Amino acid sequence: MKSINKPLKLSFAKITLSLSTVMFLLLSCAERIDTPSDLIEANLQSTSDGKNWNEIKTMVSTYTIETSIGGNKVSSNSYSSSIKLPNFQRTELYSRGALTEITLSQPGGNYLIKFKSDEYVGTNIIPYEKVTINSVIGLKKLKDELLLKDSTYDNKPAFVLKNDNTNELFVFDKETKLLLAHISKSLYGQSTLTFSDYKRVNGYLMPFEQVVEIPESGYQTRTSYSDIIINQELSDSLFQRKKEWYVLSKGQELPEFKVKLINSNDSLSKDDLKGKVVLIDFWATWCKPCIKEFPNIEENYEKYKERGFEVVSVSIDENRKKLEDYLNKKPFNWEYSSYIEGGLDSDIARSFQILAIPKPILIDRTGKILALDVEAREENLSKLLEQLL
């Protein structure tokens, strides 16, 4: 009996060992990351307990954003955001407990709505931003543009997905597959967005801390979430623009205005511009996107000035001396350059609904608005002028 049982025990041990080896290999294969798709799927699986992220239809969150420049805190604001996938988002900004701003994303348009002391100030049309609740889901569509590399991050093993077309990097923890950082270029230098303090919300892992750092400019924002609720029922009406939140738009008459010119004692008004196609460009010396647009404006001015195209630059700088120093070094090609006292708090800024800059407004020969904001910048401006002139 002993001689029979012994080989049986050995065989059973071998079988157990073999099964363990097979299980180990299967698990190893399941965790193997050979392609960008492998890593993306591993992240989505590990952050959702194997559920589908597409099961999330709405998300409501509250958070604070602290902004620092050069190590000094310059602002701290509270936010409330409501998202209804795929196209609706409403974000409310509170400063010292008072509502100061609402941004709306919806199929009918995207708007920035400003308030001051509970009083409605104005509405701007803003560029569309895709509504999303997960930074990795969008990478699925880019998988063919991504390269997978082994690396380290904060002295720990990491996977990196690199997009050669945009020079963006997406860094994942090698063990947990969590997204740690998104590195990209901005107008102010290399930007690093880090994700941390992951917490489970109904089984989904979400980062409750997000930090953007741009070392070249000493800029940092820290977003800290206090609460996240998913799949709460939200009405479409929450994301609609109210009638009283009117917006300066195409087809309307340009508001009446009168501004003083920088290099003379003369003033300029709406009546002085009749008979010409005019770009009124609100800008400031501290606005890099404004300055980046100048070469495009100059090119179009030189091309169309003999056909009736005019440019009026209106600065909202608070420091006139700084403005004059800038114009002495880099004067405009066009004649009309002006300055409004009070900046964004001036009556002109309110009547033109200047909530943010750049704020270009293109008007026709009768003084009606043809295009504004993003529709009057970059290649859009060139196309419109080509059609008109």
Tab-separated table of C-alpha atoms in Angstrom:
chain	number	residue	atom	x	y	z
A	1	MET	CA	0.000	0.000	0.000
A	2	LYS	CA	2.826	2.357	0.858
A	3	SER	CA	4.536	1.632	-2.425
A	4	ILE	CA	1.272	2.485	-4.273
A	5	ASN	CA	0.372	5.565	-2.243
A	6	LYS	CA	3.778	7.189	-2.552
A	7	PRO	CA	3.755	7.535	-6.330
A	8	LEU	CA	0.133	8.741	-6.139
A	9	LYS	CA	1.135	11.473	-3.682
A	10	LEU	CA	4.035	12.468	-5.927
A	11	SER	CA	1.751	12.612	-8.943
A	12	PHE	CA	-0.790	14.735	-7.071
A	13	ALA	CA	1.985	17.123	-6.011
A	14	LYS	CA	3.186	17.372	-9.602
A	15	ILE	CA	-0.363	18.004	-10.790
A	16	THR	CA	-0.849	20.723	-8.152
A	17	LEU	CA	2.452	22.307	-9.151
A	18	SER	CA	1.518	22.173	-12.817
A	19	LEU	CA	-1.863	23.776	-12.174
A	20	SER	CA	-0.208	26.532	-10.171
A	21	THR	CA	2.238	27.114	-12.987
A	22	VAL	CA	-0.578	27.266	-15.537
A	23	MET	CA	-2.556	29.693	-13.373
A	24	PHE	CA	0.526	31.860	-12.923
A	25	LEU	CA	1.130	31.902	-16.662
A	26	LEU	CA	-2.503	32.724	-17.378
A	27	LEU	CA	-2.453	35.580	-14.886
A	28	SER	CA	0.839	36.766	-16.277
A	29	CYS	CA	-0.576	36.736	-19.795
A	30	ALA	CA	-3.643	38.641	-18.618
A	31	GLU	CA	-1.392	41.328	-17.122
A	32	ARG	CA	1.027	41.519	-20.058
A	33	ILE	CA	1.231	44.975	-21.541
A	34	ASP	CA	2.609	44.838	-25.065
A	35	THR	CA	0.614	47.547	-26.858
A	36	PRO	CA	-1.004	50.906	-26.068
A	37	SER	CA	-4.396	49.172	-26.256
A	38	ASP	CA	-3.298	46.668	-23.589
A	39	LEU	CA	-2.382	49.487	-21.216
A	40	ILE	CA	-5.535	51.507	-21.873
A	41	GLU	CA	-7.772	48.484	-21.292
A	42	ALA	CA	-5.813	47.467	-18.182
A	43	ASN	CA	-6.342	50.953	-16.745
A	44	LEU	CA	-10.066	50.987	-17.506
A	45	GLN	CA	-10.480	47.524	-15.986
A	46	SER	CA	-8.454	48.244	-12.839
A	47	THR	CA	-10.250	51.555	-12.182
A	48	SER	CA	-13.786	50.224	-12.551
A	49	ASP	CA	-13.797	46.826	-10.814
A	50	GLY	CA	-14.222	45.289	-14.256
A	51	LYS	CA	-17.381	47.288	-14.968
A	52	ASN	CA	-17.848	49.472	-18.042
A	53	TRP	CA	-17.052	53.197	-17.723
A	54	ASN	CA	-19.793	53.829	-20.278
A	55	GLU	CA	-22.324	52.879	-17.606
A	56	ILE	CA	-21.737	56.308	-16.050
A	57	LYS	CA	-24.224	58.776	-17.541
A	58	THR	CA	-23.990	61.724	-15.125
A	59	MET	CA	-21.487	63.102	-12.620
A	60	VAL	CA	-21.887	65.906	-10.090
A	61	SER	CA	-18.786	67.158	-8.283
A	62	THR	CA	-17.691	69.918	-5.914
A	63	TYR	CA	-14.082	71.058	-5.684
A	64	THR	CA	-11.699	73.940	-5.055
A	65	ILE	CA	-8.965	75.281	-7.311
A	66	GLU	CA	-5.988	77.102	-5.812
A	67	THR	CA	-3.726	79.017	-8.203
A	68	SER	CA	-0.152	79.993	-7.368
A	69	ILE	CA	2.449	81.961	-9.305
A	70	GLY	CA	6.050	81.856	-8.174
A	71	GLY	CA	5.024	80.018	-5.026
A	72	ASN	CA	2.553	82.738	-4.000
A	73	LYS	CA	-1.155	81.880	-3.879
A	74	VAL	CA	-3.083	84.320	-6.057
A	75	SER	CA	-6.570	82.814	-5.922
A	76	SER	CA	-8.706	80.134	-4.341
A	77	ASN	CA	-12.184	79.462	-5.702
A	78	SER	CA	-14.958	76.920	-5.218
A	79	TYR	CA	-16.679	75.097	-8.072
A	80	SER	CA	-19.703	72.923	-8.674
A	81	SER	CA	-19.855	70.893	-11.874
A	82	SER	CA	-22.702	68.871	-13.391
A	83	ILE	CA	-22.072	66.604	-16.387
A	84	LYS	CA	-24.592	64.693	-18.460
A	85	LEU	CA	-22.942	62.606	-21.130
A	86	PRO	CA	-22.301	62.915	-23.953
A	87	ASN	CA	-22.783	66.657	-24.568
A	88	PHE	CA	-23.934	68.563	-21.476
A	89	GLN	CA	-21.854	70.287	-18.814
A	90	ARG	CA	-22.517	73.150	-16.380
A	91	THR	CA	-19.784	74.529	-14.119
A	92	GLU	CA	-20.410	77.219	-11.520
A	93	LEU	CA	-17.584	79.302	-10.048
A	94	TYR	CA	-17.929	80.853	-6.587
A	95	SER	CA	-15.551	83.472	-5.217
A	96	ARG	CA	-15.894	84.231	-1.500
A	97	GLY	CA	-19.236	82.472	-1.539
A	98	ALA	CA	-20.717	84.528	-4.391
A	99	LEU	CA	-21.539	83.146	-7.848
A	100	THR	CA	-19.272	84.880	-10.361
A	101	GLU	CA	-19.278	82.626	-13.418
A	102	ILE	CA	-21.177	79.840	-15.179
A	103	THR	CA	-19.860	77.895	-18.160
A	104	LEU	CA	-22.308	75.876	-20.242
A	105	SER	CA	-21.565	73.189	-22.811
A	106	GLN	CA	-24.559	71.988	-24.807
A	107	PRO	CA	-25.480	71.044	-28.387
A	108	GLY	CA	-26.944	74.530	-28.926
A	109	GLY	CA	-23.701	76.337	-28.057
A	110	ASN	CA	-21.013	76.837	-25.441
A	111	TYR	CA	-21.110	79.904	-23.237
A	112	LEU	CA	-19.248	81.765	-20.509
A	113	ILE	CA	-21.715	83.723	-18.338
A	114	LYS	CA	-20.410	86.320	-15.867
A	115	PHE	CA	-21.915	87.834	-12.724
A	116	LYS	CA	-20.741	90.585	-10.376
A	117	SER	CA	-22.359	91.253	-6.996
A	118	ASP	CA	-25.203	88.949	-8.070
A	119	GLU	CA	-25.746	91.120	-11.175
A	120	TYR	CA	-25.597	89.623	-14.672
A	121	VAL	CA	-22.648	91.085	-16.607
A	122	GLY	CA	-22.580	89.313	-19.948
A	123	THR	CA	-22.216	86.155	-22.007
A	124	ASN	CA	-19.445	85.071	-24.370
A	125	ILE	CA	-19.439	82.256	-26.888
A	126	ILE	CA	-16.492	79.998	-26.052
A	127	PRO	CA	-14.722	77.152	-27.893
A	128	TYR	CA	-16.249	73.702	-27.574
A	129	GLU	CA	-14.513	71.332	-25.170
A	130	LYS	CA	-15.397	67.671	-25.246
A	131	VAL	CA	-17.313	66.637	-22.142
A	132	THR	CA	-15.508	63.814	-20.353
A	133	ILE	CA	-15.200	62.213	-16.926
A	134	ASN	CA	-12.220	59.967	-17.608
A	135	SER	CA	-8.907	61.072	-19.116
A	136	VAL	CA	-8.041	57.589	-20.423
A	137	ILE	CA	-11.217	56.776	-22.382
A	138	GLY	CA	-10.315	59.331	-25.046
A	139	LEU	CA	-6.994	57.579	-25.665
A	140	LYS	CA	-8.798	54.605	-27.187
A	141	LYS	CA	-9.398	56.610	-30.359
A	142	LEU	CA	-5.724	57.622	-30.461
A	143	LYS	CA	-4.245	54.176	-29.894
A	144	ASP	CA	-2.752	54.003	-33.406
A	145	GLU	CA	-0.902	57.286	-32.815
A	146	LEU	CA	0.601	56.194	-29.482
A	147	LEU	CA	3.909	54.502	-28.708
A	148	LEU	CA	4.351	52.376	-25.560
A	149	LYS	CA	7.593	52.690	-23.593
A	150	ASP	CA	8.992	51.485	-20.275
A	151	SER	CA	10.162	54.279	-18.007
A	152	THR	CA	10.226	55.555	-14.426
A	153	TYR	CA	8.238	58.294	-12.723
A	154	ASP	CA	9.025	59.565	-9.229
A	155	ASN	CA	11.654	56.772	-9.092
A	156	LYS	CA	9.019	54.087	-9.660
A	157	PRO	CA	8.542	51.787	-12.694
A	158	ALA	CA	6.092	53.297	-15.158
A	159	PHE	CA	4.573	52.871	-18.586
A	160	VAL	CA	4.556	55.858	-20.923
A	161	LEU	CA	2.283	56.419	-23.908
A	162	LYS	CA	3.764	58.976	-26.292
A	163	ASN	CA	1.908	60.786	-29.046
A	164	ASP	CA	4.536	61.851	-31.579
A	165	ASN	CA	2.033	64.062	-33.414
A	166	THR	CA	1.419	66.283	-30.388
A	167	ASN	CA	4.501	65.470	-28.246
A	168	GLU	CA	2.186	64.527	-25.383
A	169	LEU	CA	3.126	61.940	-22.769
A	170	PHE	CA	0.730	59.886	-20.639
A	171	VAL	CA	2.390	58.233	-17.636
A	172	PHE	CA	0.916	55.164	-15.893
A	173	ASP	CA	2.007	53.347	-12.747
A	174	LYS	CA	3.407	50.001	-13.870
A	175	GLU	CA	1.910	48.022	-10.982
A	176	THR	CA	-1.551	49.577	-10.549
A	177	LYS	CA	-1.995	50.842	-14.160
A	178	LEU	CA	-3.306	54.138	-12.730
A	179	LEU	CA	-2.773	57.300	-14.779
A	180	LEU	CA	-0.196	59.419	-12.946
A	181	ALA	CA	0.533	62.325	-15.286
A	182	HIS	CA	-0.206	63.999	-18.592
A	183	ILE	CA	2.704	66.058	-19.966
A	184	SER	CA	2.111	68.504	-22.819
A	185	LYS	CA	3.133	71.880	-24.205
A	186	SER	CA	1.281	75.112	-23.458
A	187	LEU	CA	1.711	78.749	-24.456
A	188	TYR	CA	3.522	79.300	-21.174
A	189	GLY	CA	5.905	76.309	-21.285
A	190	GLN	CA	5.803	72.575	-20.624
A	191	SER	CA	2.731	71.655	-18.596
A	192	THR	CA	2.484	68.636	-16.298
A	193	LEU	CA	-0.914	67.541	-15.019
A	194	THR	CA	-0.643	64.978	-12.224
A	195	PHE	CA	-3.392	62.725	-10.853
A	196	SER	CA	-3.374	61.422	-7.263
A	197	ASP	CA	-5.480	60.621	-4.176
A	198	TYR	CA	-7.557	58.031	-6.050
A	199	LYS	CA	-10.771	57.101	-4.248
A	200	ARG	CA	-13.592	54.705	-5.118
A	201	VAL	CA	-16.959	56.175	-6.066
A	202	ASN	CA	-19.523	53.393	-6.518
A	203	GLY	CA	-16.674	51.080	-7.469
A	204	TYR	CA	-14.959	53.494	-9.883
A	205	LEU	CA	-11.521	54.849	-8.994
A	206	MET	CA	-11.307	58.606	-9.486
A	207	PRO	CA	-8.458	61.055	-8.726
A	208	PHE	CA	-9.540	63.527	-6.046
A	209	GLU	CA	-6.373	65.611	-6.489
A	210	GLN	CA	-5.143	67.086	-9.796
A	211	VAL	CA	-2.222	69.501	-10.092
A	212	VAL	CA	-1.077	71.478	-13.138
A	213	GLU	CA	2.484	72.814	-13.036
A	214	ILE	CA	4.292	74.993	-15.606
A	215	PRO	CA	7.800	75.533	-14.172
A	216	GLU	CA	8.867	78.073	-16.829
A	217	SER	CA	6.248	80.540	-15.668
A	218	GLY	CA	6.101	79.414	-12.024
A	219	TYR	CA	2.426	78.599	-12.508
A	220	GLN	CA	0.520	75.977	-10.522
A	221	THR	CA	-3.140	75.071	-10.028
A	222	ARG	CA	-4.286	72.506	-7.495
A	223	THR	CA	-7.762	71.000	-7.884
A	224	SER	CA	-9.064	69.221	-4.787
A	225	TYR	CA	-12.401	67.367	-4.930
A	226	SER	CA	-14.571	67.193	-1.831
A	227	ASP	CA	-17.411	65.150	-3.314
A	228	ILE	CA	-18.271	63.210	-6.477
A	229	ILE	CA	-21.689	61.692	-7.187
A	230	ILE	CA	-22.366	59.548	-10.250
A	231	ASN	CA	-25.586	58.647	-12.084
A	232	GLN	CA	-27.743	61.211	-10.318
A	233	GLU	CA	-30.724	62.200	-12.481
A	234	LEU	CA	-30.169	65.586	-14.155
A	235	SER	CA	-32.654	67.560	-16.251
A	236	ASP	CA	-31.618	69.011	-19.633
A	237	SER	CA	-32.990	72.384	-18.479
A	238	LEU	CA	-30.066	72.653	-16.044
A	239	PHE	CA	-27.758	73.131	-19.035
A	240	GLN	CA	-29.859	75.656	-20.988
A	241	ARG	CA	-29.000	79.346	-21.267
A	242	LYS	CA	-31.692	81.570	-19.753
A	243	LYS	CA	-33.263	84.298	-21.905
A	244	GLU	CA	-31.943	87.048	-19.634
A	245	TRP	CA	-28.408	85.786	-20.283
A	246	TYR	CA	-28.347	87.495	-23.683
A	247	VAL	CA	-25.203	87.311	-25.811
A	248	LEU	CA	-23.605	89.720	-28.276
A	249	SER	CA	-23.839	87.768	-31.530
A	250	LYS	CA	-23.688	87.794	-35.322
A	251	GLY	CA	-26.212	89.995	-37.095
A	252	GLN	CA	-26.558	92.480	-34.227
A	253	GLU	CA	-25.641	96.147	-34.433
A	254	LEU	CA	-22.296	96.982	-32.848
A	255	PRO	CA	-22.842	98.777	-29.495
A	256	GLU	CA	-22.178	102.511	-29.414
A	257	PHE	CA	-18.703	103.399	-28.149
A	258	LYS	CA	-16.105	106.145	-27.992
A	259	VAL	CA	-12.426	105.542	-27.197
A	260	LYS	CA	-9.349	107.772	-27.060
A	261	LEU	CA	-6.467	106.966	-29.388
A	262	ILE	CA	-3.047	106.325	-27.889
A	263	ASN	CA	-0.874	108.428	-30.207
A	264	SER	CA	-3.129	111.467	-30.524
A	265	ASN	CA	-5.796	113.459	-28.740
A	266	ASP	CA	-8.441	112.215	-31.148
A	267	SER	CA	-11.270	109.857	-30.294
A	268	LEU	CA	-12.830	107.061	-32.301
A	269	SER	CA	-16.516	106.128	-32.373
A	270	LYS	CA	-18.773	103.665	-34.134
A	271	ASP	CA	-19.753	106.264	-36.764
A	272	ASP	CA	-16.107	106.721	-37.785
A	273	LEU	CA	-15.961	103.094	-38.943
A	274	LYS	CA	-18.938	103.056	-41.310
A	275	GLY	CA	-18.134	102.098	-44.872
A	276	LYS	CA	-15.311	99.763	-43.874
A	277	VAL	CA	-14.949	96.142	-42.816
A	278	VAL	CA	-13.387	96.462	-39.373
A	279	LEU	CA	-11.777	94.110	-36.864
A	280	ILE	CA	-12.077	95.497	-33.337
A	281	ASP	CA	-9.530	93.583	-31.282
A	282	PHE	CA	-9.655	93.811	-27.478
A	283	TRP	CA	-6.290	92.738	-26.039
A	284	ALA	CA	-3.672	93.321	-23.301
A	285	THR	CA	0.119	93.145	-23.070
A	286	TRP	CA	-0.149	90.262	-20.591
A	287	CYS	CA	-2.374	88.191	-22.912
A	288	LYS	CA	-0.110	85.774	-24.797
A	289	PRO	CA	-2.892	84.357	-27.023
A	290	CYS	CA	-3.674	87.969	-28.042
A	291	ILE	CA	-0.065	88.645	-29.004
A	292	LYS	CA	0.216	85.310	-30.775
A	293	GLU	CA	-2.660	86.403	-33.056
A	294	PHE	CA	-1.004	89.689	-34.124
A	295	PRO	CA	1.012	88.229	-37.058
A	296	ASN	CA	-2.219	86.832	-38.521
A	297	ILE	CA	-3.963	90.189	-38.131
A	298	GLU	CA	-0.984	92.032	-39.678
A	299	GLU	CA	-0.881	89.674	-42.651
A	300	ASN	CA	-4.583	90.191	-43.353
A	301	TYR	CA	-4.325	93.941	-42.836
A	302	GLU	CA	-1.533	94.289	-45.385
A	303	LYS	CA	-3.441	92.113	-47.826
A	304	TYR	CA	-6.816	93.855	-47.579
A	305	LYS	CA	-6.215	97.430	-46.327
A	306	GLU	CA	-6.515	98.858	-49.840
A	307	ARG	CA	-9.891	97.143	-50.213
A	308	GLY	CA	-11.479	98.713	-47.167
A	309	PHE	CA	-10.261	96.566	-44.247
A	310	GLU	CA	-9.399	98.370	-41.015
A	311	VAL	CA	-8.158	97.247	-37.595
A	312	VAL	CA	-8.869	98.903	-34.243
A	313	SER	CA	-6.834	97.633	-31.300
A	314	VAL	CA	-8.347	98.351	-27.891
A	315	SER	CA	-6.154	97.623	-24.858
A	316	ILE	CA	-7.656	96.749	-21.491
A	317	ASP	CA	-4.277	97.003	-19.708
A	318	GLU	CA	-4.472	98.498	-16.232
A	319	ASN	CA	-0.972	99.960	-16.591
A	320	ARG	CA	-0.908	102.485	-19.444
A	321	LYS	CA	2.861	102.987	-19.144
A	322	LYS	CA	3.414	99.279	-19.748
A	323	LEU	CA	1.171	99.487	-22.819
A	324	GLU	CA	3.056	102.472	-24.237
A	325	ASP	CA	6.401	100.729	-23.679
A	326	TYR	CA	5.114	97.701	-25.581
A	327	LEU	CA	3.870	99.799	-28.521
A	328	ASN	CA	7.145	101.743	-28.685
A	329	LYS	CA	9.013	98.463	-29.190
A	330	LYS	CA	6.400	96.773	-31.397
A	331	PRO	CA	4.154	99.376	-33.058
A	332	PHE	CA	1.115	98.217	-35.006
A	333	ASN	CA	0.913	98.556	-38.791
A	334	TRP	CA	-2.572	100.059	-38.510
A	335	GLU	CA	-3.516	103.551	-37.370
A	336	TYR	CA	-6.084	102.974	-34.667
A	337	SER	CA	-4.786	101.897	-31.271
A	338	SER	CA	-6.683	102.864	-28.134
A	339	TYR	CA	-6.873	102.287	-24.405
A	340	ILE	CA	-9.874	102.072	-22.082
A	341	GLU	CA	-9.594	102.932	-18.424
A	342	GLY	CA	-11.113	100.474	-16.006
A	343	GLY	CA	-10.267	97.408	-18.087
A	344	LEU	CA	-12.801	94.636	-17.711
A	345	ASP	CA	-14.821	96.759	-15.262
A	346	SER	CA	-15.327	99.624	-17.736
A	347	ASP	CA	-18.662	100.485	-19.343
A	348	ILE	CA	-17.258	99.621	-22.773
A	349	ALA	CA	-16.154	96.187	-21.559
A	350	ARG	CA	-19.666	95.566	-20.276
A	351	SER	CA	-21.452	96.747	-23.409
A	352	PHE	CA	-19.168	94.592	-25.562
A	353	GLN	CA	-19.440	91.709	-23.078
A	354	ILE	CA	-15.665	91.366	-22.719
A	355	LEU	CA	-15.419	88.606	-20.159
A	356	ALA	CA	-12.099	87.256	-21.400
A	357	ILE	CA	-9.534	88.066	-24.065
A	358	PRO	CA	-8.679	87.722	-26.912
A	359	LYS	CA	-11.988	89.294	-27.920
A	360	PRO	CA	-12.009	90.093	-31.655
A	361	ILE	CA	-15.194	91.431	-33.288
A	362	LEU	CA	-15.491	91.708	-37.073
A	363	ILE	CA	-18.110	94.165	-38.396
A	364	ASP	CA	-19.360	94.896	-41.908
A	365	ARG	CA	-19.584	98.265	-43.693
A	366	THR	CA	-22.932	99.053	-42.033
A	367	GLY	CA	-21.751	98.377	-38.468
A	368	LYS	CA	-23.299	94.935	-38.043
A	369	ILE	CA	-21.394	92.080	-36.424
A	370	LEU	CA	-20.124	89.465	-38.883
A	371	ALA	CA	-18.152	87.303	-36.460
A	372	LEU	CA	-16.654	87.411	-32.981
A	373	ASP	CA	-14.471	85.453	-30.579
A	374	VAL	CA	-13.063	82.262	-32.137
A	375	GLU	CA	-14.972	82.880	-35.375
A	376	ALA	CA	-12.888	86.028	-35.981
A	377	ARG	CA	-9.455	84.564	-35.262
A	378	GLU	CA	-6.744	82.615	-37.048
A	379	GLU	CA	-7.786	80.985	-40.320
A	380	ASN	CA	-11.460	81.874	-39.725
A	381	LEU	CA	-10.595	85.567	-40.063
A	382	SER	CA	-8.661	84.977	-43.291
A	383	LYS	CA	-11.527	83.002	-44.837
A	384	LEU	CA	-14.120	85.651	-43.949
A	385	LEU	CA	-12.023	88.497	-45.354
A	386	GLU	CA	-11.367	86.556	-48.538
A	387	GLN	CA	-15.116	86.132	-49.024
A	388	LEU	CA	-15.906	89.776	-48.243
A	389	LEU	CA	-13.025	91.600	-49.904
